[in-house]
Structures are given as C-alpha cells and as structure tokens.
Amino acid sequence: MKKVCLLYFLLIALFACSEKKTDSISLNGEIKGLGNDTIYLYGSDRMYDRMDTLIVENDKFSTTLSVDTLVSTILLFSDGTEYPLFLDKGHKIQIKGSAAELSSLQISGNAPNEDLTDFNQELKGLGTPSEKALEEKVENFITKHPSSLANIYLLDKYFVQKPQPNLEQIKQLTDRMTGDLKDRPYMETLLKRIEEEEKVDIGKTAPYFRIRNTEGKDINRSDFKDKYLLIQFWASWDTISREKNAMFRRIYKKEQKNKNFALMGISLDLDREKWLEAVKQDTLKWEQTCEYSGWDGDVAKLFSIHTLPANILISPTGKIEGKNLDEKAIEDKLKEIARKEKEK
C-alpha cells in the first residue's frame, strides 16, 4: 500500500512539473554573423513590463521564458535594430536569420510570428516598394488575418508612425480587426488617441488655451485676433526641434511685419532655465511660452500632441487650417493668405 501511495505522489509531482514546463516558452535562435553579442527583449506594451537579456555565443542563443498570455515584445540588437517577437505560454520559438538582415528574420513557433515572417518574405520579393504599395500590402494582410497580433505592429509601423497619420484610414483598418485585438492596451490607447485627434483635426475649431510666456504673462488665442497663428510645439531637449528652429527663424524673419500672420512657440520643457537658455541660444524672437509640464501640459493635451516637433496653423476665425506643415507648405499657405487679403 505504501508503494502504491508513493507511486501515486510521484506521478502527481511529475505531472505538476510537466505542467510547469508546458507553461514556459522555449526560445532558441541562430543568427549567422552575430558572433558573441547580447540581445535585449522588452515588452511593447504593459502586458510585458520587464526586460530580459539573451546572451549570444557563436551566433546562437537560447533561453526559457514565462508569460501569462499572448504578448508583443521587441528584440533589441546592439546596432539599434528592433524586431517584433510574439510570445505565448507553451510555445517553442525558433529564430533564424543573418546579422546582415536583422530587419527580416524568420521566426516560427506560433501564428503571429509566422504571419509576420511570411509578410516580410513577400516584401523582400518586391524590391523597393513605394509607400502606397506597402500600405496596400498591410491592408491585405489585416483583411486576411483579422485576429493576428502582427496586425498591431504593422498598423503602428506603416500607418500610425507618420508625421501626419490618416486617422480615417487607421480607423477603417482597426474595424477589420477582431474584438480581442481592440481590447489590447496598445489598441485602447490608439483608439483613444484617434478620438482626441479628431477633435483637433483640420477644419475643426481650435480649443481655447491660456499659457504663460517668458515674462510670466498669460497668452491666449484672442491675443492674435484677426491673424493666422502658427503654433510651434518644441522642447529644448528634443534635437530635431532644435534643428527645426532654423526653419522658423527664416519664416519669422520674412513675415515679422506681416499684419495677418503671427508665430508662437509652445515648449514642452520641464526646466525653466533650460528652456530660457534654448530660447536665447536659438534666437527665438517670437512669442515663447511654456507650462513646465512636458507631455502632461494642458495645451499639449488639448491639441493632442504626441510627437515633436509639431505645428498647427489656426485661421483668424479659430479654425485649424493645417498641421505639421513643412517649410514649403507654410510658404504656400502664407501666399494663399496674402492673395485672400488682396481680394478683400
């Protein structure tokens, strides 16, 4: 009887170990030419909120991971290349590729990884496709794979991460996805962002705002009555913003006597001294303002600013005329404004 009991408990223990092993993820890879290196693995949303390290020896690496559900992660290579990796418990993930083509790995072990691998292989066969051709490929992929987690990555890469994303197009694509995907943290955030940006889309009335300038004086939209107002969002810590300041200096120099146009800077700085120093260094002579709240500033939220630099052109009637305009587009708008004034 004792032997039977002992055998019974051993079987239970073995079964428990087996269950634990099944819940874990086996990750193995071989990337030729990578040699001895380190790859970092981190989550692309809050469903995987940690970072793991993969040690590469002689092009190969392996590890065991654990997750509670299907998650999106990112492989970060030492040269800065990022590549998506989808993980779920019980899966055996195999990664193959070349260090010369880290943006086109072959990953197997579950549906979303294999879906994305197939998609990237199709892209390689296109040579150098146009932006429109890439978008069509993604649209077809989402239509054919409405429940694939790879959809979120492709939507973000080819549609969301644009200077001027087409919100209506993004909404149409999300409508083709299953409810499970829409419930994921990234999608919830994206759909909320679309809702916010629609409120300040071109043609909509600009929200009322009040913000203090370098002298501590409150500035609002009514201070630029009867003028087209170009609001420039920037920050002293953003290198691209600082580079773009040269463009705004040229515009200001040409238009500072234009009674129908005004330029205004809104900084997302946190530190007053660093902001004022940047204003001085970059010779920003037009109206400069700041809330010292970074991305949490009221005005940045009102205008749904999520990337820097950014700009918004507001008409004398308070309508949003343009967003994220380049120098030529701004010049064209100013010519249009001048033409309208002559016709009055």
CSV table of C-alpha atoms in Angstrom, one decimal:
chain,number,residue,atom,x,y,z
A,1,MET,CA,0.0,0.0,0.0
A,2,LYS,CA,2.9,2.4,0.9
A,3,LYS,CA,4.5,1.7,-2.5
A,4,VAL,CA,1.2,2.4,-4.3
A,5,CYS,CA,0.9,5.7,-2.4
A,6,LEU,CA,4.5,6.7,-3.1
A,7,LEU,CA,4.0,5.9,-6.8
A,8,TYR,CA,0.8,8.0,-6.8
A,9,PHE,CA,2.5,11.0,-5.3
A,10,LEU,CA,5.5,10.7,-7.7
A,11,LEU,CA,3.1,10.7,-10.7
A,12,ILE,CA,1.4,13.8,-9.3
A,13,ALA,CA,4.8,15.5,-8.9
A,14,LEU,CA,5.8,14.6,-12.4
A,15,PHE,CA,2.5,15.8,-13.8
A,16,ALA,CA,2.9,19.1,-12.0
A,17,CYS,CA,6.5,19.6,-13.3
A,18,SER,CA,5.2,18.7,-16.8
A,19,GLU,CA,2.5,21.3,-16.5
A,20,LYS,CA,5.0,23.9,-15.4
A,21,LYS,CA,7.3,23.1,-18.3
A,22,THR,CA,4.3,23.3,-20.7
A,23,ASP,CA,3.5,26.8,-19.5
A,24,SER,CA,7.0,28.1,-20.2
A,25,ILE,CA,8.4,29.3,-23.5
A,26,SER,CA,11.3,27.7,-25.2
A,27,LEU,CA,13.3,30.3,-27.2
A,28,ASN,CA,16.1,29.3,-29.5
A,29,GLY,CA,17.9,31.2,-32.2
A,30,GLU,CA,20.7,31.3,-34.6
A,31,ILE,CA,21.6,34.5,-36.4
A,32,LYS,CA,24.6,34.0,-38.6
A,33,GLY,CA,27.3,36.6,-38.3
A,34,LEU,CA,26.1,37.9,-35.0
A,35,GLY,CA,29.0,36.2,-33.2
A,36,ASN,CA,29.1,36.8,-29.4
A,37,ASP,CA,26.7,39.5,-28.6
A,38,THR,CA,23.7,40.5,-26.3
A,39,ILE,CA,20.1,40.9,-27.4
A,40,TYR,CA,17.6,42.6,-25.2
A,41,LEU,CA,14.0,41.6,-25.0
A,42,TYR,CA,11.4,44.0,-23.8
A,43,GLY,CA,7.6,44.4,-24.0
A,44,SER,CA,6.0,46.8,-26.5
A,45,ASP,CA,3.0,47.4,-24.1
A,46,ARG,CA,2.3,47.0,-20.4
A,47,MET,CA,1.3,43.3,-20.8
A,48,TYR,CA,5.0,42.5,-20.7
A,49,ASP,CA,6.6,45.0,-18.4
A,50,ARG,CA,10.1,43.7,-18.0
A,51,MET,CA,13.4,43.3,-19.9
A,52,ASP,CA,15.2,40.0,-20.5
A,53,THR,CA,18.7,39.5,-21.7
A,54,LEU,CA,19.6,37.0,-24.4
A,55,ILE,CA,23.3,36.0,-24.4
A,56,VAL,CA,24.6,35.1,-27.9
A,57,GLU,CA,27.6,32.8,-28.3
A,58,ASN,CA,28.9,31.8,-31.7
A,59,ASP,CA,25.7,33.1,-33.4
A,60,LYS,CA,23.4,31.1,-31.1
A,61,PHE,CA,21.3,31.8,-28.1
A,62,SER,CA,18.6,30.0,-26.1
A,63,THR,CA,16.5,30.7,-23.0
A,64,THR,CA,13.3,29.8,-21.2
A,65,LEU,CA,10.7,32.5,-20.6
A,66,SER,CA,7.3,32.6,-18.9
A,67,VAL,CA,4.3,34.7,-19.7
A,68,ASP,CA,0.6,34.6,-18.7
A,69,THR,CA,-0.9,35.3,-22.1
A,70,LEU,CA,0.0,36.1,-25.7
A,71,VAL,CA,2.2,39.2,-25.6
A,72,SER,CA,4.0,41.5,-28.0
A,73,THR,CA,7.7,42.0,-27.3
A,74,ILE,CA,10.7,43.6,-29.1
A,75,LEU,CA,14.1,42.1,-29.8
A,76,LEU,CA,16.7,45.0,-29.5
A,77,PHE,CA,20.0,44.3,-31.1
A,78,SER,CA,23.3,46.0,-30.3
A,79,ASP,CA,23.2,48.0,-33.5
A,80,GLY,CA,19.9,49.5,-32.5
A,81,THR,CA,17.7,47.3,-34.8
A,82,GLU,CA,14.4,46.4,-33.3
A,83,TYR,CA,12.3,43.4,-34.4
A,84,PRO,CA,8.9,42.2,-33.1
A,85,LEU,CA,8.5,38.9,-31.3
A,86,PHE,CA,5.2,37.4,-30.1
A,87,LEU,CA,5.3,35.1,-27.1
A,88,ASP,CA,2.7,32.8,-25.5
A,89,LYS,CA,3.0,30.1,-22.9
A,90,GLY,CA,3.8,26.6,-24.1
A,91,HIS,CA,5.3,27.7,-27.4
A,92,LYS,CA,8.7,26.7,-28.8
A,93,ILE,CA,10.0,29.7,-30.7
A,94,GLN,CA,12.7,29.3,-33.3
A,95,ILE,CA,14.6,32.4,-34.7
A,96,LYS,CA,16.8,32.2,-37.7
A,97,GLY,CA,18.4,34.9,-39.8
A,98,SER,CA,21.5,36.9,-40.7
A,99,ALA,CA,23.2,39.7,-38.9
A,100,ALA,CA,23.2,41.5,-42.3
A,101,GLU,CA,19.4,41.3,-42.4
A,102,LEU,CA,18.2,41.8,-38.9
A,103,SER,CA,15.0,43.5,-40.2
A,104,SER,CA,14.0,40.3,-41.9
A,105,LEU,CA,14.2,37.4,-39.5
A,106,GLN,CA,12.5,34.0,-39.9
A,107,ILE,CA,10.6,33.2,-36.7
A,108,SER,CA,8.4,30.2,-36.2
A,109,GLY,CA,6.6,28.7,-33.2
A,110,ASN,CA,3.2,30.4,-33.3
A,111,ALA,CA,0.8,32.0,-35.8
A,112,PRO,CA,1.6,35.8,-35.4
A,113,ASN,CA,5.4,35.2,-35.7
A,114,GLU,CA,4.9,33.0,-38.8
A,115,ASP,CA,2.4,35.5,-40.2
A,116,LEU,CA,4.9,38.4,-39.9
A,117,THR,CA,7.7,36.2,-41.3
A,118,ASP,CA,5.6,35.4,-44.4
A,119,PHE,CA,4.7,39.1,-44.8
A,120,ASN,CA,8.4,40.2,-44.6
A,121,GLN,CA,9.4,37.5,-47.1
A,122,GLU,CA,6.8,38.8,-49.5
A,123,LEU,CA,8.2,42.3,-49.1
A,124,LYS,CA,11.7,41.1,-50.0
A,125,GLY,CA,10.3,39.9,-53.3
A,126,LEU,CA,9.1,43.4,-54.1
A,127,GLY,CA,12.5,45.0,-54.2
A,128,THR,CA,12.0,48.7,-53.1
A,129,PRO,CA,8.2,49.1,-53.0
A,130,SER,CA,6.5,52.5,-52.9
A,131,GLU,CA,4.7,53.8,-49.7
A,132,LYS,CA,1.4,53.1,-51.4
A,133,ALA,CA,2.4,49.5,-52.3
A,134,LEU,CA,3.5,48.9,-48.7
A,135,GLU,CA,0.2,50.3,-47.4
A,136,GLU,CA,-1.8,48.0,-49.7
A,137,LYS,CA,0.2,45.0,-48.6
A,138,VAL,CA,-0.6,45.8,-44.9
A,139,GLU,CA,-4.3,46.4,-45.7
A,140,ASN,CA,-4.5,43.0,-47.5
A,141,PHE,CA,-2.7,41.3,-44.6
A,142,ILE,CA,-5.0,42.8,-42.0
A,143,THR,CA,-8.1,41.7,-44.1
A,144,LYS,CA,-6.8,38.2,-44.4
A,145,HIS,CA,-5.6,37.9,-40.8
A,146,PRO,CA,-8.1,39.8,-38.7
A,147,SER,CA,-7.1,38.2,-35.4
A,148,SER,CA,-3.3,38.2,-35.9
A,149,LEU,CA,-1.3,40.1,-33.2
A,150,ALA,CA,1.1,41.0,-36.0
A,151,ASN,CA,-1.6,43.5,-37.2
A,152,ILE,CA,-0.9,45.8,-34.4
A,153,TYR,CA,2.8,46.0,-35.2
A,154,LEU,CA,2.1,46.5,-38.9
A,155,LEU,CA,-0.6,49.2,-38.3
A,156,ASP,CA,1.8,51.1,-36.0
A,157,LYS,CA,4.8,50.9,-38.3
A,158,TYR,CA,3.1,51.7,-41.6
A,159,PHE,CA,0.2,53.9,-40.7
A,160,VAL,CA,0.5,55.4,-37.1
A,161,GLN,CA,4.2,56.3,-37.1
A,162,LYS,CA,3.8,59.0,-39.8
A,163,PRO,CA,4.2,62.8,-39.5
A,164,GLN,CA,0.6,63.1,-40.5
A,165,PRO,CA,-1.2,59.8,-40.0
A,166,ASN,CA,-4.5,59.3,-41.8
A,167,LEU,CA,-6.9,58.9,-38.9
A,168,GLU,CA,-9.8,57.8,-41.0
A,169,GLN,CA,-7.7,55.2,-42.8
A,170,ILE,CA,-6.4,53.8,-39.4
A,171,LYS,CA,-10.0,53.6,-38.1
A,172,GLN,CA,-11.1,51.6,-41.2
A,173,LEU,CA,-8.2,49.2,-40.6
A,174,THR,CA,-9.0,48.7,-37.0
A,175,ASP,CA,-12.6,48.0,-37.9
A,176,ARG,CA,-11.4,44.9,-39.8
A,177,MET,CA,-9.7,43.5,-36.6
A,178,THR,CA,-11.3,41.2,-34.1
A,179,GLY,CA,-12.6,42.5,-30.8
A,180,ASP,CA,-9.8,40.6,-28.9
A,181,LEU,CA,-7.2,42.8,-30.7
A,182,LYS,CA,-9.1,46.0,-30.0
A,183,ASP,CA,-9.1,45.2,-26.3
A,184,ARG,CA,-5.3,45.1,-26.1
A,185,PRO,CA,-3.6,48.0,-24.3
A,186,TYR,CA,-2.0,49.5,-27.4
A,187,MET,CA,-5.2,49.5,-29.3
A,188,GLU,CA,-7.2,51.0,-26.5
A,189,THR,CA,-4.6,53.8,-26.3
A,190,LEU,CA,-4.6,54.2,-30.1
A,191,LEU,CA,-8.3,54.4,-30.4
A,192,LYS,CA,-8.5,56.9,-27.6
A,193,ARG,CA,-5.8,59.0,-29.3
A,194,ILE,CA,-7.7,58.9,-32.6
A,195,GLU,CA,-10.8,60.2,-30.8
A,196,GLU,CA,-8.7,63.0,-29.3
A,197,GLU,CA,-7.0,63.9,-32.5
A,198,GLU,CA,-10.3,64.0,-34.4
A,199,LYS,CA,-11.4,66.9,-32.1
A,200,VAL,CA,-8.4,68.9,-33.4
A,201,ASP,CA,-8.4,67.7,-37.0
A,202,ILE,CA,-8.1,70.1,-39.9
A,203,GLY,CA,-11.3,72.1,-40.3
A,204,LYS,CA,-12.2,71.8,-36.6
A,205,THR,CA,-12.3,74.8,-34.2
A,206,ALA,CA,-9.1,75.1,-32.2
A,207,PRO,CA,-9.6,74.7,-28.4
A,208,TYR,CA,-9.3,77.8,-26.2
A,209,PHE,CA,-6.0,77.9,-24.3
A,210,ARG,CA,-4.1,80.0,-21.9
A,211,ILE,CA,-0.4,79.7,-21.3
A,212,ARG,CA,2.4,81.9,-19.8
A,213,ASN,CA,5.3,83.4,-21.8
A,214,THR,CA,8.9,84.1,-20.9
A,215,GLU,CA,7.8,87.2,-18.8
A,216,GLY,CA,5.1,85.3,-16.9
A,217,LYS,CA,2.3,86.9,-18.8
A,218,ASP,CA,-0.8,84.9,-19.8
A,219,ILE,CA,-1.1,84.4,-23.5
A,220,ASN,CA,-4.3,83.1,-25.3
A,221,ARG,CA,-5.8,82.9,-28.7
A,222,SER,CA,-7.5,86.3,-28.5
A,223,ASP,CA,-4.1,87.9,-28.3
A,224,PHE,CA,-3.7,87.1,-32.0
A,225,LYS,CA,-7.1,88.4,-33.1
A,226,ASP,CA,-7.6,88.7,-36.9
A,227,LYS,CA,-4.3,86.8,-37.6
A,228,TYR,CA,-3.3,83.5,-38.8
A,229,LEU,CA,-1.4,81.9,-35.9
A,230,LEU,CA,1.2,79.2,-36.5
A,231,ILE,CA,1.8,77.4,-33.2
A,232,GLN,CA,5.2,75.6,-33.0
A,233,PHE,CA,5.5,72.8,-30.4
A,234,TRP,CA,9.0,72.1,-29.4
A,235,ALA,CA,11.4,71.4,-26.5
A,236,SER,CA,15.0,72.2,-25.6
A,237,TRP,CA,15.8,68.5,-25.1
A,238,ASP,CA,14.5,67.5,-28.5
A,239,THR,CA,17.3,67.6,-31.0
A,240,ILE,CA,15.0,67.6,-34.1
A,241,SER,CA,13.0,70.5,-32.6
A,242,ARG,CA,16.2,72.5,-32.2
A,243,GLU,CA,17.2,71.8,-35.8
A,244,LYS,CA,13.7,72.9,-37.0
A,245,ASN,CA,14.1,76.2,-35.1
A,246,ALA,CA,16.2,77.4,-38.0
A,247,MET,CA,13.2,77.0,-40.3
A,248,PHE,CA,11.0,79.0,-38.0
A,249,ARG,CA,13.7,81.7,-37.8
A,250,ARG,CA,13.6,82.1,-41.6
A,251,ILE,CA,9.8,82.3,-41.5
A,252,TYR,CA,9.8,84.8,-38.7
A,253,LYS,CA,12.4,87.0,-40.5
A,254,LYS,CA,10.3,87.1,-43.7
A,255,GLU,CA,6.9,87.5,-42.0
A,256,GLN,CA,7.6,89.6,-38.9
A,257,LYS,CA,6.0,92.7,-40.5
A,258,ASN,CA,3.0,90.7,-41.8
A,259,LYS,CA,0.0,92.0,-40.0
A,260,ASN,CA,-2.1,89.0,-40.9
A,261,PHE,CA,0.3,86.4,-39.5
A,262,ALA,CA,1.9,85.5,-36.1
A,263,LEU,CA,4.2,82.8,-34.9
A,264,MET,CA,4.1,81.4,-31.4
A,265,GLY,CA,6.2,78.8,-29.6
A,266,ILE,CA,4.9,76.3,-27.0
A,267,SER,CA,7.7,74.4,-25.3
A,268,LEU,CA,7.2,71.0,-23.6
A,269,ASP,CA,10.2,71.7,-21.3
A,270,LEU,CA,10.1,70.9,-17.6
A,271,ASP,CA,13.0,73.1,-16.5
A,272,ARG,CA,12.5,76.9,-16.9
A,273,GLU,CA,16.2,77.7,-17.0
A,274,LYS,CA,17.0,75.1,-19.7
A,275,TRP,CA,14.0,76.4,-21.7
A,276,LEU,CA,15.1,80.1,-21.5
A,277,GLU,CA,18.7,79.2,-22.4
A,278,ALA,CA,17.5,77.3,-25.5
A,279,VAL,CA,15.3,80.3,-26.5
A,280,LYS,CA,18.3,82.6,-26.2
A,281,GLN,CA,20.8,80.2,-27.9
A,282,ASP,CA,18.4,79.6,-30.8
A,283,THR,CA,17.4,83.3,-31.1
A,284,LEU,CA,13.7,82.7,-30.9
A,285,LYS,CA,12.4,86.2,-31.0
A,286,TRP,CA,8.7,85.5,-31.5
A,287,GLU,CA,6.3,84.8,-28.6
A,288,GLN,CA,7.6,81.9,-26.5
A,289,THR,CA,5.5,80.0,-23.8
A,290,CYS,CA,5.8,77.0,-21.6
A,291,GLU,CA,3.9,75.2,-18.9
A,292,TYR,CA,6.9,73.2,-17.5
A,293,SER,CA,4.7,70.0,-17.6
A,294,GLY,CA,6.2,68.1,-20.6
A,295,TRP,CA,3.7,65.8,-22.3
A,296,ASP,CA,1.3,66.4,-19.4
A,297,GLY,CA,0.8,70.1,-20.2
A,298,ASP,CA,-2.8,71.2,-20.7
A,299,VAL,CA,-2.2,72.8,-24.1
A,300,ALA,CA,-0.3,69.8,-25.4
A,301,LYS,CA,-3.2,67.6,-24.4
A,302,LEU,CA,-5.8,70.0,-25.9
A,303,PHE,CA,-4.1,69.8,-29.3
A,304,SER,CA,-3.3,66.0,-28.9
A,305,ILE,CA,0.5,66.5,-29.3
A,306,HIS,CA,2.2,63.1,-29.1
A,307,THR,CA,5.4,63.8,-31.1
A,308,LEU,CA,7.9,66.6,-31.5
A,309,PRO,CA,8.4,68.8,-33.3
A,310,ALA,CA,4.8,69.7,-34.3
A,311,ASN,CA,3.0,72.7,-35.6
A,312,ILE,CA,-0.6,73.8,-36.1
A,313,LEU,CA,-1.9,76.7,-38.2
A,314,ILE,CA,-5.1,78.4,-36.9
A,315,SER,CA,-7.2,80.9,-39.0
A,316,PRO,CA,-8.5,84.2,-37.7
A,317,THR,CA,-11.9,82.6,-37.2
A,318,GLY,CA,-10.3,79.9,-35.0
A,319,LYS,CA,-10.4,77.1,-37.5
A,320,ILE,CA,-7.4,74.7,-37.8
A,321,GLU,CA,-6.0,75.3,-41.3
A,322,GLY,CA,-3.1,72.9,-41.3
A,323,LYS,CA,-1.0,70.5,-39.1
A,324,ASN,CA,2.7,69.6,-39.2
A,325,LEU,CA,3.4,71.7,-42.2
A,326,ASP,CA,6.9,71.8,-43.7
A,327,GLU,CA,8.6,75.0,-44.9
A,328,LYS,CA,7.2,74.9,-48.4
A,329,ALA,CA,3.7,74.2,-47.2
A,330,ILE,CA,3.9,77.1,-44.8
A,331,GLU,CA,5.2,79.4,-47.5
A,332,ASP,CA,2.3,78.3,-49.8
A,333,LYS,CA,-0.2,79.0,-47.0
A,334,LEU,CA,1.3,82.4,-46.5
A,335,LYS,CA,1.0,83.2,-50.2
A,336,GLU,CA,-2.6,82.0,-50.1
A,337,ILE,CA,-3.3,84.2,-47.1
A,338,ALA,CA,-1.7,87.2,-48.9
A,339,ARG,CA,-3.8,86.5,-52.0
A,340,LYS,CA,-7.0,86.3,-50.0
A,341,GLU,CA,-6.2,89.7,-48.3
A,342,LYS,CA,-5.7,91.4,-51.7
A,343,GLU,CA,-9.1,90.1,-52.9
A,344,LYS,CA,-10.9,91.6,-50.0
